[in-house]
Tab-separated table of C-alpha atoms in Angstrom:
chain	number	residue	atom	x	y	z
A	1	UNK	CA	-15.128	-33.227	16.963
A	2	UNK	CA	-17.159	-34.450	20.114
A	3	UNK	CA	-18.110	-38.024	20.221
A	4	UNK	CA	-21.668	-39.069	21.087
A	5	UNK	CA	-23.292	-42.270	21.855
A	6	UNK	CA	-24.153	-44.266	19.051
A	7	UNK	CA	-28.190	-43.969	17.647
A	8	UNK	CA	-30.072	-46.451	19.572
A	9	UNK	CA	-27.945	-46.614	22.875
A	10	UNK	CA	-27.929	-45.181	26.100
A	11	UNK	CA	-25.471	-44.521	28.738
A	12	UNK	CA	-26.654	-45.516	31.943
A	13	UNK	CA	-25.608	-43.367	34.303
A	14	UNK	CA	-25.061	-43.353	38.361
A	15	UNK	CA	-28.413	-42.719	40.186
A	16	UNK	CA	-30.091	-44.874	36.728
A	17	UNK	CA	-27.857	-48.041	37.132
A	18	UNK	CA	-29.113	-49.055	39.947
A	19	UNK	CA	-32.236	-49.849	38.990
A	20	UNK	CA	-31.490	-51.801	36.144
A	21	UNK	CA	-28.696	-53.725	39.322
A	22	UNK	CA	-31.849	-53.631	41.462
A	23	UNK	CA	-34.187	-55.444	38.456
A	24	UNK	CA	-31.314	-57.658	37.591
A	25	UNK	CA	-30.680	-58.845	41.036
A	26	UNK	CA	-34.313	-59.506	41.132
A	27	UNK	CA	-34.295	-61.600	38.285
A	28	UNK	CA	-31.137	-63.856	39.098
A	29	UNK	CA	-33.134	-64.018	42.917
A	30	UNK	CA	-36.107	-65.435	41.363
A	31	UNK	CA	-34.698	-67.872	38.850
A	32	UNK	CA	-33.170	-69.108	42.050
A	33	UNK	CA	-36.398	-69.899	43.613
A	34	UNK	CA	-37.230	-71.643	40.483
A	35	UNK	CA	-34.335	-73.330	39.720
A	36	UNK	CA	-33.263	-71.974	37.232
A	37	UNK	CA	-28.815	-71.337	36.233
A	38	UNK	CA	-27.116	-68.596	35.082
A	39	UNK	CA	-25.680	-68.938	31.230
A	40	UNK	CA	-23.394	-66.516	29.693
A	41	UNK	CA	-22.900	-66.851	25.849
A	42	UNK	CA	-21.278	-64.782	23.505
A	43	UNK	CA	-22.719	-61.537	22.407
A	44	UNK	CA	-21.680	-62.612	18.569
A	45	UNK	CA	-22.247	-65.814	16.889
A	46	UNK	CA	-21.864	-67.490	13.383
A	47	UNK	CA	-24.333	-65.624	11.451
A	48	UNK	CA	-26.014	-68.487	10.135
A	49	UNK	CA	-27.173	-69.605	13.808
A	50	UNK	CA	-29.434	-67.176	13.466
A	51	UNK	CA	-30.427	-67.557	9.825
A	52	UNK	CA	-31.253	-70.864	11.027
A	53	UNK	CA	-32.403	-71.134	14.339
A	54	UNK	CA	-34.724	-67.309	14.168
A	55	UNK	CA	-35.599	-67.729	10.146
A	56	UNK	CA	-34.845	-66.170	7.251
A	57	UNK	CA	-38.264	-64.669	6.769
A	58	UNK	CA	-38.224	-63.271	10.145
A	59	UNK	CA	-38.252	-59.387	9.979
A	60	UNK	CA	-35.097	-59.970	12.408
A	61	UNK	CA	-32.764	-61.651	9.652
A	62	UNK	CA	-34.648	-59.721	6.745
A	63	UNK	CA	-33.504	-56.504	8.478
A	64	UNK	CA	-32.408	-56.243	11.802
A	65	UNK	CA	-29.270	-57.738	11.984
A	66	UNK	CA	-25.947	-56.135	12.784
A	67	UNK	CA	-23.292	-58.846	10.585
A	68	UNK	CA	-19.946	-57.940	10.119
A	69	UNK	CA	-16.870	-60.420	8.354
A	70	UNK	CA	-13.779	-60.549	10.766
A	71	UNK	CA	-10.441	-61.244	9.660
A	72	UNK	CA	-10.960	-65.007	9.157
A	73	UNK	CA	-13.494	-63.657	5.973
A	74	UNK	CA	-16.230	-65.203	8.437
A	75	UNK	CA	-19.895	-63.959	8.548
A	76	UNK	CA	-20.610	-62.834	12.418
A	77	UNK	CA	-23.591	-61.226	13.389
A	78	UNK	CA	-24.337	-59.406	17.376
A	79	UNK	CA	-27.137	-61.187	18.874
A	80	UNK	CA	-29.957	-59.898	17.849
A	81	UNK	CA	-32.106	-62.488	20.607
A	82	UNK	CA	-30.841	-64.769	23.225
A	83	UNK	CA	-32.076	-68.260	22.628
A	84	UNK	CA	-30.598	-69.579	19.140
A	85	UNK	CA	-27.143	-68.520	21.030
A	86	UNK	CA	-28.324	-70.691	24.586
A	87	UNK	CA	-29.489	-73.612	21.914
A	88	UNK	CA	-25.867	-73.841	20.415
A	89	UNK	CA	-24.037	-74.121	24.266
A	90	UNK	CA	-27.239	-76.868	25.032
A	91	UNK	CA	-25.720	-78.466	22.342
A	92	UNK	CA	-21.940	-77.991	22.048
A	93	UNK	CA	-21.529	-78.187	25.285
A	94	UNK	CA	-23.767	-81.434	25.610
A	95	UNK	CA	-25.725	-80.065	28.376
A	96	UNK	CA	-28.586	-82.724	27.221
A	97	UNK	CA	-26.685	-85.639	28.689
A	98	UNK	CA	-28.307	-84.220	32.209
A	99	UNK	CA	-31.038	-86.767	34.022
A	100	UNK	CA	-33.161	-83.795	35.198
A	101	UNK	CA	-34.806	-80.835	32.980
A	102	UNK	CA	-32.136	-78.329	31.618
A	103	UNK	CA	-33.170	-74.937	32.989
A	104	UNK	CA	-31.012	-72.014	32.103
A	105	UNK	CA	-31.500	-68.183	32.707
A	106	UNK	CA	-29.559	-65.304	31.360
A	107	UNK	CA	-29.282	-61.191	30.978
A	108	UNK	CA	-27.696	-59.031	28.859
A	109	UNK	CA	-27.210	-56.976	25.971
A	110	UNK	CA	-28.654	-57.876	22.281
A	111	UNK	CA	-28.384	-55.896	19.207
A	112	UNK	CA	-31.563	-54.954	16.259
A	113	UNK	CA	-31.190	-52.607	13.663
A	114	UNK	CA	-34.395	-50.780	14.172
A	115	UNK	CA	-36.031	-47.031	14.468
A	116	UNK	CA	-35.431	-45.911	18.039
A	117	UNK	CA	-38.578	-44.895	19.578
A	118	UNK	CA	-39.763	-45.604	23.218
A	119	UNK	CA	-38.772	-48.807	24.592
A	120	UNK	CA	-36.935	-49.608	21.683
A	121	UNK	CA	-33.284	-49.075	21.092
A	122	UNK	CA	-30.850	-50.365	19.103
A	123	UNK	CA	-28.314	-51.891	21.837
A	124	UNK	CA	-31.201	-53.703	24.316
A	125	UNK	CA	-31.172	-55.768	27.418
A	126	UNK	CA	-32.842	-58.725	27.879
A	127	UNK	CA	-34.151	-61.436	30.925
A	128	UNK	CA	-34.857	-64.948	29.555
A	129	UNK	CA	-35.100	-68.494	30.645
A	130	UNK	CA	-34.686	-71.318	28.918
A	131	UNK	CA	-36.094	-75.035	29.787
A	132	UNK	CA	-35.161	-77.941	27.451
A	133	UNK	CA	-36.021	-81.535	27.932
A	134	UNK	CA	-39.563	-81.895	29.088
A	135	UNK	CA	-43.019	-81.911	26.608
A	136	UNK	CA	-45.073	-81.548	30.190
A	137	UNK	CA	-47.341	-78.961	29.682
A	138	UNK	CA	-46.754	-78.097	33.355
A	139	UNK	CA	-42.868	-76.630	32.010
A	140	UNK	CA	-45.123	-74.273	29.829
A	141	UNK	CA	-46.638	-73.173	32.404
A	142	UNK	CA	-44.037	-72.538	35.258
A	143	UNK	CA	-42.021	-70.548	32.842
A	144	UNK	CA	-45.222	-68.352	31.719
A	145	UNK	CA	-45.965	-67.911	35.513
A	146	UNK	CA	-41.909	-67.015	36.251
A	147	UNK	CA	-42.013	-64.450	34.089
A	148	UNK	CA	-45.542	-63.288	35.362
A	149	UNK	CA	-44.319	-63.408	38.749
A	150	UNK	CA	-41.122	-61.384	37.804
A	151	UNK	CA	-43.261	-58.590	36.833
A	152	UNK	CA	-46.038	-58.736	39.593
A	153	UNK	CA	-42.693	-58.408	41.919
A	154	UNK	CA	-41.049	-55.525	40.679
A	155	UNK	CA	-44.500	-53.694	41.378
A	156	UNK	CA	-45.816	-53.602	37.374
A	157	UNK	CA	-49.606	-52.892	37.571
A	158	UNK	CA	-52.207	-54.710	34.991
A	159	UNK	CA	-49.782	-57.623	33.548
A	160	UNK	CA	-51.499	-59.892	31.400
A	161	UNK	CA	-50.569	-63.034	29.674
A	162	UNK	CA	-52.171	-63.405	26.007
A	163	UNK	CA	-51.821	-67.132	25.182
A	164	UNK	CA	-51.891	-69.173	21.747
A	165	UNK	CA	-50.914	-72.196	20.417
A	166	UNK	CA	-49.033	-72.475	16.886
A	167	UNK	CA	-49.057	-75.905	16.440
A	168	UNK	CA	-46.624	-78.209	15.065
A	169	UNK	CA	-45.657	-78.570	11.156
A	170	UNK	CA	-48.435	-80.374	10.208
A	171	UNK	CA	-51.264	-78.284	11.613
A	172	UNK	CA	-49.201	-75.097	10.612
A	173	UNK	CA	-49.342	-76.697	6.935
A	174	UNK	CA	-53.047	-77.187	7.120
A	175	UNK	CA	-53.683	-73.952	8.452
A	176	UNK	CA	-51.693	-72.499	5.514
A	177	UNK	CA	-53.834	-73.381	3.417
A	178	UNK	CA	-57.014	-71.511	5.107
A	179	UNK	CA	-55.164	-69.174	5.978
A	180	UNK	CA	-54.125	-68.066	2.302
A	181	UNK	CA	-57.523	-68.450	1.479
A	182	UNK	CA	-58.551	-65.530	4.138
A	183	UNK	CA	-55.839	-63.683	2.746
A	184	UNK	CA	-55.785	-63.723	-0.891
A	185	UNK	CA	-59.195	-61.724	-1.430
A	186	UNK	CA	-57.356	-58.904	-0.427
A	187	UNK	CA	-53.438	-59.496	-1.042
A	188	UNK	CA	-53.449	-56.169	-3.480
A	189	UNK	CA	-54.573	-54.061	-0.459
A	190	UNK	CA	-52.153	-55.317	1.875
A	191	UNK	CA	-48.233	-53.619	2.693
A	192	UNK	CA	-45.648	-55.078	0.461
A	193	UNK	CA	-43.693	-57.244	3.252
A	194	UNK	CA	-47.560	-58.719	3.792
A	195	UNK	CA	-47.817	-59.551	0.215
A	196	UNK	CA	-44.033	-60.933	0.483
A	197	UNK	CA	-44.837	-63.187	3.459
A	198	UNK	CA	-47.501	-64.608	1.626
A	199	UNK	CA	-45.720	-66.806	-0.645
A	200	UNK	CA	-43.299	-67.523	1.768
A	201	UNK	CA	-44.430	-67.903	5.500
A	202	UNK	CA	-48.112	-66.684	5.420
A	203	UNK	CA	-48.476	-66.400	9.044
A	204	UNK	CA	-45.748	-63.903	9.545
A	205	UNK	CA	-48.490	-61.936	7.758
A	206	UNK	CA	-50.569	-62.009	11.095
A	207	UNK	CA	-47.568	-60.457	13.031
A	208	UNK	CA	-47.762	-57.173	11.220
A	209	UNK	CA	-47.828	-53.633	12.638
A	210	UNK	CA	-49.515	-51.830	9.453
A	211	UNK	CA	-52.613	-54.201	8.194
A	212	UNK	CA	-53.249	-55.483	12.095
A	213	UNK	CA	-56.355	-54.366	11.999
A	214	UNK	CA	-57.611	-56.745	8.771
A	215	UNK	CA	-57.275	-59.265	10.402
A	216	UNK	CA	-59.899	-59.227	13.156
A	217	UNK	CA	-61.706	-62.408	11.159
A	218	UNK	CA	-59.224	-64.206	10.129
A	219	UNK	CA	-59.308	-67.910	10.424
A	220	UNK	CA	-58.072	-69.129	14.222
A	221	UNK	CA	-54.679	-71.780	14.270
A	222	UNK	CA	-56.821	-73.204	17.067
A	223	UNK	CA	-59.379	-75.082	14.673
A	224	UNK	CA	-56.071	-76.987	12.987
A	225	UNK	CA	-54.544	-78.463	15.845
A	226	UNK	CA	-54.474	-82.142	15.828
A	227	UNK	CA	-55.902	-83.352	19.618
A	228	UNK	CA	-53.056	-84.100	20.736
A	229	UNK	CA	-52.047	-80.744	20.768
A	230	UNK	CA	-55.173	-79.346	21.824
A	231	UNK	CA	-55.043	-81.292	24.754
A	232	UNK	CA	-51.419	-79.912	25.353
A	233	UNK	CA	-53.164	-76.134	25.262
A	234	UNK	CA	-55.959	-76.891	27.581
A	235	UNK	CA	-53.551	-78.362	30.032
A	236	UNK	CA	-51.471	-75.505	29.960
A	237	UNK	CA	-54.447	-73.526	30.571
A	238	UNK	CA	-55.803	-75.741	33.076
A	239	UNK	CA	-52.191	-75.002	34.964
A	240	UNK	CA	-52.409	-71.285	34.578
A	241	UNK	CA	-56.203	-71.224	36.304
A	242	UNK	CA	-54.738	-73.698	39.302
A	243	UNK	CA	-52.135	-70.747	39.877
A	244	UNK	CA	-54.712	-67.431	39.436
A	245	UNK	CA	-52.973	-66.163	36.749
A	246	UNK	CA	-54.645	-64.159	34.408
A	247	UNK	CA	-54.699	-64.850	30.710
A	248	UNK	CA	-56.470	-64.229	27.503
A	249	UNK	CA	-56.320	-66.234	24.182
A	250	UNK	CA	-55.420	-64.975	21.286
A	251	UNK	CA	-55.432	-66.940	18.218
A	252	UNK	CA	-53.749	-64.658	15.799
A	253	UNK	CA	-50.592	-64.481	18.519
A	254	UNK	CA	-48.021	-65.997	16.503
A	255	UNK	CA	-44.357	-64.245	17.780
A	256	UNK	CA	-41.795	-62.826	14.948
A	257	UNK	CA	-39.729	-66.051	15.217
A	258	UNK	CA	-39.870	-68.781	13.080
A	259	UNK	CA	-39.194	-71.450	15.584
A	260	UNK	CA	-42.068	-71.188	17.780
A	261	UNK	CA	-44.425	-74.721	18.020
A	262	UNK	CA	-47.056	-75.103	19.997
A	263	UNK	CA	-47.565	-72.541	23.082
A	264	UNK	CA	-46.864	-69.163	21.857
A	265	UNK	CA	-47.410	-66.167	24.563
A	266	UNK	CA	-46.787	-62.726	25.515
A	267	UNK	CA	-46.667	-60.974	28.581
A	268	UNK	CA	-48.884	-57.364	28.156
A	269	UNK	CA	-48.880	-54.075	30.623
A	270	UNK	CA	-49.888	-50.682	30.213
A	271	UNK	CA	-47.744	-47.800	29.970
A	272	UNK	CA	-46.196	-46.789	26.768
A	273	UNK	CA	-48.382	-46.287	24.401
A	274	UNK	CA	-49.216	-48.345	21.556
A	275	UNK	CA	-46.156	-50.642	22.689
A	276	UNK	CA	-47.244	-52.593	25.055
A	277	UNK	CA	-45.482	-55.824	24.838
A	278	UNK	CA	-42.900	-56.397	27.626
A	279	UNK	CA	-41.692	-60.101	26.617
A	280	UNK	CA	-43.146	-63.001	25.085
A	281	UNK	CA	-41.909	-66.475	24.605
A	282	UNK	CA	-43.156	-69.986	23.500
A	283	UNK	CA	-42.412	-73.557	22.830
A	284	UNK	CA	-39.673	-74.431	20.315
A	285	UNK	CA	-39.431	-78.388	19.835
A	286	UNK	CA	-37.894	-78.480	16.817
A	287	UNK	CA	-34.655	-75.837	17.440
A	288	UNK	CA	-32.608	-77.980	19.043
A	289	UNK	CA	-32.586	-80.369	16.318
A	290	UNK	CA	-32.199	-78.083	13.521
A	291	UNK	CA	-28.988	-76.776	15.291
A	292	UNK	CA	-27.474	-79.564	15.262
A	293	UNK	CA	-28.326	-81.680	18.984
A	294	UNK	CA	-30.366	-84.124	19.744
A	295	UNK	CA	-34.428	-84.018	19.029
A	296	UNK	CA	-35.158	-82.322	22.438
A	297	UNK	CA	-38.083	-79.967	23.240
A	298	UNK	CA	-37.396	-76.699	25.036
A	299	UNK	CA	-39.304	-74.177	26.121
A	300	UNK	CA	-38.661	-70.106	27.036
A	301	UNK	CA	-39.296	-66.680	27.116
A	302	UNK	CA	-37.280	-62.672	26.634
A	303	UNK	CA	-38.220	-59.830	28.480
A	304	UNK	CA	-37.402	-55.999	27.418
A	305	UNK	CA	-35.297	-54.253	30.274
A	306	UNK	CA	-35.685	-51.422	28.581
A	307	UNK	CA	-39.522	-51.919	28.747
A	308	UNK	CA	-39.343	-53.213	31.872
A	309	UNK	CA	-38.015	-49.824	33.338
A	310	UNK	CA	-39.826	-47.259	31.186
A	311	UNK	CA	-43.232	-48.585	32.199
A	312	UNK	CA	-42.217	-49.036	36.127
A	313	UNK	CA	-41.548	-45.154	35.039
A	314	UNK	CA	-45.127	-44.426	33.426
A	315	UNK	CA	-46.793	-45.878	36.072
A	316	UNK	CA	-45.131	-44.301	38.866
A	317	UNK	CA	-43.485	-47.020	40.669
A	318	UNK	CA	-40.612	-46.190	42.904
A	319	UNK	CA	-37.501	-49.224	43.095
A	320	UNK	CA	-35.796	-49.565	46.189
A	321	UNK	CA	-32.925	-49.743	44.324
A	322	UNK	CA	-30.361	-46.784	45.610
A	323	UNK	CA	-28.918	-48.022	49.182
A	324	UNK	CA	-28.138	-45.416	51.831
A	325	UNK	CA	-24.376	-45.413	52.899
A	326	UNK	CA	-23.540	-46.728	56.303
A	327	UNK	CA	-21.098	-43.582	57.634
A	328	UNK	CA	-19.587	-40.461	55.870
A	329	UNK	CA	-16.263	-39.317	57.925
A	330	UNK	CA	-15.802	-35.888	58.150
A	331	UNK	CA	-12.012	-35.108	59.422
A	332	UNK	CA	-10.932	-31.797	61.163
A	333	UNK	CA	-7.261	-31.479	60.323
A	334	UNK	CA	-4.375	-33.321	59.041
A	335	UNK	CA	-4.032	-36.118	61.628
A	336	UNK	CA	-7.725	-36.925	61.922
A	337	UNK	CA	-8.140	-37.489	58.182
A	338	UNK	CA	-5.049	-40.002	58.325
A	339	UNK	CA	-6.456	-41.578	61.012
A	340	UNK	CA	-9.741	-41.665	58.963
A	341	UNK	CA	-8.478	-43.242	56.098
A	342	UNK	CA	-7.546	-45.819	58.024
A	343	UNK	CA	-10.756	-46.406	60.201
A	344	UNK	CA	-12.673	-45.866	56.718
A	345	UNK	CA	-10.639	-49.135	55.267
A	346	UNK	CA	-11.795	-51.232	58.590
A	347	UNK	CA	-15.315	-50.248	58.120
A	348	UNK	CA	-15.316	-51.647	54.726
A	349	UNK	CA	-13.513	-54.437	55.649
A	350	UNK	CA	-16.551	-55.351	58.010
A	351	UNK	CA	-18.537	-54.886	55.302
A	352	UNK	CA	-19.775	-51.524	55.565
A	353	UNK	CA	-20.223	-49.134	52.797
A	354	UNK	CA	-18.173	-45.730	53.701
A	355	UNK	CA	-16.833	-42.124	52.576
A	356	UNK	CA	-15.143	-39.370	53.278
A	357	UNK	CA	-14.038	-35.961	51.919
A	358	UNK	CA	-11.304	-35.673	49.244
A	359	UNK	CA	-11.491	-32.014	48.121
A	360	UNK	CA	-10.065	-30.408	51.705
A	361	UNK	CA	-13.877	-28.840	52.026
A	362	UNK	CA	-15.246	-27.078	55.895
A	363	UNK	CA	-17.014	-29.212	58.158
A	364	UNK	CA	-20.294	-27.851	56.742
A	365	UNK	CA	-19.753	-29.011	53.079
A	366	UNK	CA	-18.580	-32.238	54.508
A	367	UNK	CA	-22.085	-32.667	56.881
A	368	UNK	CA	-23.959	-31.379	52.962
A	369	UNK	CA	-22.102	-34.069	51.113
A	370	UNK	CA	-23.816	-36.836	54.032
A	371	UNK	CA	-26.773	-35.975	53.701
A	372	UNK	CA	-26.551	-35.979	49.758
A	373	UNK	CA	-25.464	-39.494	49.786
A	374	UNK	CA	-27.825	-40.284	52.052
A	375	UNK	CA	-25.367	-41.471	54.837
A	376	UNK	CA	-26.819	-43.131	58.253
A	377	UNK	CA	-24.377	-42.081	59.784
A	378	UNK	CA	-21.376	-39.042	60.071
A	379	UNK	CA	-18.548	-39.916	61.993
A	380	UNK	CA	-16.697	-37.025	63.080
A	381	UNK	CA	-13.143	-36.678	64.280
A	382	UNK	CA	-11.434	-33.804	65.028
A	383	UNK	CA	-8.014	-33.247	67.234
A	384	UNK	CA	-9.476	-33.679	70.384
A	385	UNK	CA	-11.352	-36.819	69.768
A	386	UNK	CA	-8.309	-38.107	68.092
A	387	UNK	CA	-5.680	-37.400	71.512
A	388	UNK	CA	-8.448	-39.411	73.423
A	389	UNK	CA	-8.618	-42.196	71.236
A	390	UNK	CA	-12.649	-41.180	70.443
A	391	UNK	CA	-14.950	-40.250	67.616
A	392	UNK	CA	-18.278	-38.617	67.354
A	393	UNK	CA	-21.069	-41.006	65.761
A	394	UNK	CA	-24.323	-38.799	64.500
A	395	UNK	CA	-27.285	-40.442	63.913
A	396	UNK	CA	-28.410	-38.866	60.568
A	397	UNK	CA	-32.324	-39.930	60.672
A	398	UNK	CA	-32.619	-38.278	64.242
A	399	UNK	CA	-29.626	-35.990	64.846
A	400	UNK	CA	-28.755	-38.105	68.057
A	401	UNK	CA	-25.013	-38.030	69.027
A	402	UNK	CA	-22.995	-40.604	71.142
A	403	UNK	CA	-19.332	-41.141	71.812
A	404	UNK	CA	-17.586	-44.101	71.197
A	405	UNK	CA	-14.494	-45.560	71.030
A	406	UNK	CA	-11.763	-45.335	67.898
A	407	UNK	CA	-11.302	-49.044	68.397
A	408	UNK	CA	-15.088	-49.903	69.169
A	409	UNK	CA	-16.446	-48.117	66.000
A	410	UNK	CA	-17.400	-51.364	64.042
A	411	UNK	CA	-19.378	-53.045	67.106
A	412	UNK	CA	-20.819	-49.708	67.574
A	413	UNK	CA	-22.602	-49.713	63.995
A	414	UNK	CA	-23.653	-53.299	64.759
């Protein structure tokens, strides 16, 4: 029987890797300008981290979930997102005894149960930050602008920020209450996870795919904030407007997580059809608590890879990613390609990336497999050169040729 991939995953292959290396790399370069660290967690946790910390009514924990018992009879479930996971190290690992702002990036693979379709798989990569310490609306909006700025870097075209506030328990409770009262007119007409989420987290109702368009009028979370945290919003807002970067509001944004308070946002570009949500993020003041630390705020975001890529793809932008090699040897006879293997070993020494034939192929297939790999350079010894202590060094951009010397061939590049 042949074996094949698993539904929802993807091999990335040479030639496709490095672009996700080449948007990687840009993320970890950015978070640098910003500040922020590298944290690596593990891909599985407790399962109830994420009972907990995304919510039990979430469609994640309802139905997304890959949980498994190991041999210690203990519930474990694959990530399925990456902050409950960077919450629990905040905490173990007492990272809240710092003086300044924690602020924590990472990448890598989660894991969701879902209907593969475009931008969607089963196995997905994620970018996210993480900021914990500081209620300063001006933390809202440096990590809304990092991952703005991540995008506008990598070349995306029409990224937009839609922007909300969810309040905090009390204004959630009292827009509960109007909310229902939008909602209940027409409960029998709604899907049955709407009619579900009613009686048990009513605004999850405004997150779904297959009634979206009900809810054009209904009531906005704005109108129940107390002032406190409507002056919180505005700020934000006034922060976003100082740095030119664009935003709309929209008041029935409210994330499929249950920890979200306050500033709830997504970042939008076109592309991929109906999907058009690259990453999103908010507030979550009450998380660190609730697992277990200290009452400190925090504040982050996740961004698709996946999504990232495929719309780069849609709209036609070229990455950088795939760097030419330095020099491809080509050896002419059995001395020469000794003496090649060891000049090819210096050169990478120094820091150069290098070649050479392995499959005992002409000159010509040699000079075929440069230019394939893109080579800016061939290097070519033969007999001759090799009695004089020489080798031939061909410019592949302009065909130019010089001679230099065996034991000058690493100053020569340079």
């Amino acid at each position: 029987m042949a074996f094949q991939k698993p539904t929802g995953t993807q091999d990335l292959l040479p030639g496709v890797v490095e672009k996700w290396q080449y948007v990687e790399s840009k993320a970890r370069e950015l978070c640098g300008r910003f500040n922020y660290r590298e944290i690596r967690t593990p891909i599985f946790e407790q399962t109830n981290l994420f009972e907990r910390g995304v919510g039990e009514t979430t469609d994640i924990v309802e139905k997304e979930m890959y949980t498994f018992k190991d041999k210690g009879d203990r519930s474990m479930t694959l990530r399925p997102e990456g902050t409950a996971g960077v919450v629990r190290s905040y905490v173990e690992n007492k990272l809240y005894g710092e003086p300044d702002v924690t602020k924590l990036y990472y990448t890598g693979p989660m894991f969701r149960y879902e209907r593969p379709q475009a931008g969607r798989q089963r196995q997905f990569h994620q970018f996210g930050v993480e900021a914990f310490g500081a209620v300063d609306p001006a933390i809202d909006a440096e990590v809304i602008a990092l991952g703005y700025q991540f995008c506008r870097e990598l070349g995306l075209q029409g990224v937009n920020v839609e922007l909300n506030s969810v309040g905090n328990a009390e204004s959630r409770a009292a827009y509960r209450e109007t909310l229902l009262a939008f909602l209940n007119p027409m409960r029998e007409s709604l899907c049955k996870d709407c009619q579900s989420r009613m009686d048990r987290n009513p605004l999850r109702v405004l997150d779904c795919k297959v009634d979206q368009d009900k809810f054009t009028d209904a009531p906005s979370i704005l109108d129940s904030l107390s002032e406190e945290e409507t002056n919180h919003f505005k700020k934000v807002q006034a922060y976003l407007d100082s740095m030119e970067i664009p935003y709309t509001l929209n008041h029935r944004l409210v994330r499929g997580l249950d920890y979200y308070t306050m500033t709830a946002f997504e970042l939008k570009a076109e592309g991929i059809g109906a999907i058009d949500t690259i990453g999103g993020g908010g507030r979550y003041n009450g998380l660190v608590g609730d697992i277990g630390g200290p009452d400190q705020p925090g504040i982050g975001f996740g961004i698709g890879l996946e999504r990232i890529l495929l719309i780069l793809d849609k709209q036609g932008v070229e990455l950088d990613a795939v760097k030419p090699l330095d020099v491809y040897f080509v050896a002419l006879g059995e001395a020469a390609e000794a003496e090649v293997t060891a000049q090819l070993f210096k050169l990478r020494q120094a820091g150069y990336s290098g070649e050479r034939d392995y499959l005992g192929r002409k000159m010509k297939a040699q000079m075929k497999s440069a230019d394939r790999l893109k080579a800016r350079y061939t290097a070519i010894l033969g007999e001759d050169e090799l009695e004089r202590g020489e080798i031939t060094l061909k410019s592949m951009q302009d065909g130019e040729q010089r001679v230099v010397k065996l034991a000058d061939l690493v100053s020569a590049l340079q």
